[in-house]
């Protein structure tokens, strides 16, 4: 375990529930927060491993989070090998 991993506070920003995102998009955000908090890489591969909806719905939700600058792609490795990081809410696009 990486003991240098100190999130600045709770990862989940409650504002996510007030900006008009779909239930699926919010669900993907919550999964990403859980991965971050447990020091699991936020990747399409890992998300697909726990996502219970369609692959298309997952990718659509990821795209929405990217468009809103909530999720930032840091490694592009093809459809199921992308790696992401969460951004601070001050940089979110509403």
PDB file of C-alpha atoms in Angstrom, residues 8-78:
ATOM      1  CA  UNK A   8      -7.330  16.225   0.543  1.00  0.00           C
ATOM      2  CA  UNK A   9     -10.646  15.033   2.014  1.00  0.00           C
ATOM      3  CA  UNK A  10     -13.554  12.895   0.917  1.00  0.00           C
ATOM      4  CA  UNK A  11     -13.116  12.194  -2.776  1.00  0.00           C
ATOM      5  CA  UNK A  12     -16.814  12.366  -3.588  1.00  0.00           C
ATOM      6  CA  UNK A  13     -17.823  15.936  -4.168  1.00  0.00           C
ATOM      7  CA  UNK A  14     -21.518  16.357  -3.318  1.00  0.00           C
ATOM      8  CA  UNK A  15     -21.813  18.921  -6.104  1.00  0.00           C
ATOM      9  CA  UNK A  16     -21.897  16.011  -8.571  1.00  0.00           C
ATOM     10  CA  UNK A  17     -25.542  15.453  -7.595  1.00  0.00           C
ATOM     11  CA  UNK A  18     -26.591  19.012  -8.427  1.00  0.00           C
ATOM     12  CA  UNK A  19     -25.224  19.594 -11.926  1.00  0.00           C
ATOM     13  CA  UNK A  20     -27.785  17.653 -13.932  1.00  0.00           C
ATOM     14  CA  UNK A  21     -25.880  14.508 -14.860  1.00  0.00           C
ATOM     15  CA  UNK A  22     -27.599  11.208 -15.630  1.00  0.00           C
ATOM     16  CA  UNK A  23     -27.771   8.445 -13.041  1.00  0.00           C
ATOM     17  CA  UNK A  24     -25.315   6.401 -15.126  1.00  0.00           C
ATOM     18  CA  UNK A  25     -22.803   9.243 -15.295  1.00  0.00           C
ATOM     19  CA  UNK A  26     -23.006   9.835 -11.556  1.00  0.00           C
ATOM     20  CA  UNK A  27     -22.572   6.086 -11.008  1.00  0.00           C
ATOM     21  CA  UNK A  28     -19.372   6.088 -13.058  1.00  0.00           C
ATOM     22  CA  UNK A  29     -18.116   9.082 -11.076  1.00  0.00           C
ATOM     23  CA  UNK A  30     -18.804   7.230  -7.811  1.00  0.00           C
ATOM     24  CA  UNK A  31     -16.963   4.148  -9.101  1.00  0.00           C
ATOM     25  CA  UNK A  32     -13.995   6.334 -10.042  1.00  0.00           C
ATOM     26  CA  UNK A  33     -13.976   7.867  -6.550  1.00  0.00           C
ATOM     27  CA  UNK A  34     -14.031   4.400  -5.022  1.00  0.00           C
ATOM     28  CA  UNK A  35     -11.119   3.307  -7.182  1.00  0.00           C
ATOM     29  CA  UNK A  36      -9.155   6.422  -6.240  1.00  0.00           C
ATOM     30  CA  UNK A  37      -9.822   5.984  -2.529  1.00  0.00           C
ATOM     31  CA  UNK A  38      -8.693   2.353  -2.717  1.00  0.00           C
ATOM     32  CA  UNK A  39      -5.630   3.180  -4.833  1.00  0.00           C
ATOM     33  CA  UNK A  40      -6.974   1.293  -7.855  1.00  0.00           C
ATOM     34  CA  UNK A  41      -6.139   2.677 -11.298  1.00  0.00           C
ATOM     35  CA  UNK A  42      -9.126   4.428 -12.858  1.00  0.00           C
ATOM     36  CA  UNK A  43      -9.167   2.710 -16.230  1.00  0.00           C
ATOM     37  CA  UNK A  44     -11.774   1.563 -18.691  1.00  0.00           C
ATOM     38  CA  UNK A  45     -10.612  -2.002 -18.071  1.00  0.00           C
ATOM     39  CA  UNK A  46     -11.186  -1.720 -14.316  1.00  0.00           C
ATOM     40  CA  UNK A  47     -14.486   0.102 -14.771  1.00  0.00           C
ATOM     41  CA  UNK A  48     -15.717  -2.569 -17.181  1.00  0.00           C
ATOM     42  CA  UNK A  49     -14.883  -5.164 -14.524  1.00  0.00           C
ATOM     43  CA  UNK A  50     -17.438  -3.732 -12.100  1.00  0.00           C
ATOM     44  CA  UNK A  51     -19.914  -1.942 -14.368  1.00  0.00           C
ATOM     45  CA  UNK A  52     -23.293  -3.682 -14.514  1.00  0.00           C
ATOM     46  CA  UNK A  53     -24.731  -1.690 -17.413  1.00  0.00           C
ATOM     47  CA  UNK A  54     -23.915  -1.869 -21.096  1.00  0.00           C
ATOM     48  CA  UNK A  55     -20.457  -1.084 -22.399  1.00  0.00           C
ATOM     49  CA  UNK A  56     -21.984   1.688 -24.496  1.00  0.00           C
ATOM     50  CA  UNK A  57     -23.591   3.306 -21.427  1.00  0.00           C
ATOM     51  CA  UNK A  58     -20.261   3.192 -19.598  1.00  0.00           C
ATOM     52  CA  UNK A  59     -18.389   4.825 -22.476  1.00  0.00           C
ATOM     53  CA  UNK A  60     -21.113   7.461 -22.867  1.00  0.00           C
ATOM     54  CA  UNK A  61     -20.872   8.299 -19.138  1.00  0.00           C
ATOM     55  CA  UNK A  62     -17.071   8.494 -19.308  1.00  0.00           C
ATOM     56  CA  UNK A  63     -17.335  10.835 -22.295  1.00  0.00           C
ATOM     57  CA  UNK A  64     -19.767  13.070 -20.391  1.00  0.00           C
ATOM     58  CA  UNK A  65     -17.399  13.202 -17.404  1.00  0.00           C
ATOM     59  CA  UNK A  66     -14.544  14.077 -19.773  1.00  0.00           C
ATOM     60  CA  UNK A  67     -16.627  16.774 -21.489  1.00  0.00           C
ATOM     61  CA  UNK A  68     -17.359  18.308 -18.087  1.00  0.00           C
ATOM     62  CA  UNK A  69     -13.658  18.096 -17.136  1.00  0.00           C
ATOM     63  CA  UNK A  70     -14.530  15.906 -14.141  1.00  0.00           C
ATOM     64  CA  UNK A  71     -12.486  13.019 -15.482  1.00  0.00           C
ATOM     65  CA  UNK A  72      -9.260  13.561 -17.398  1.00  0.00           C
ATOM     66  CA  UNK A  73      -7.761  10.930 -19.707  1.00  0.00           C
ATOM     67  CA  UNK A  74      -4.074  10.643 -18.848  1.00  0.00           C
ATOM     68  CA  UNK A  75      -3.198   7.572 -20.919  1.00  0.00           C
ATOM     69  CA  UNK A  76      -4.858   6.691 -24.188  1.00  0.00           C
ATOM     70  CA  UNK A  77      -4.473   3.009 -24.875  1.00  0.00           C
ATOM     71  CA  UNK A  78      -7.486   2.159 -26.957  1.00  0.00           C
TER      72      UNK A  78
END
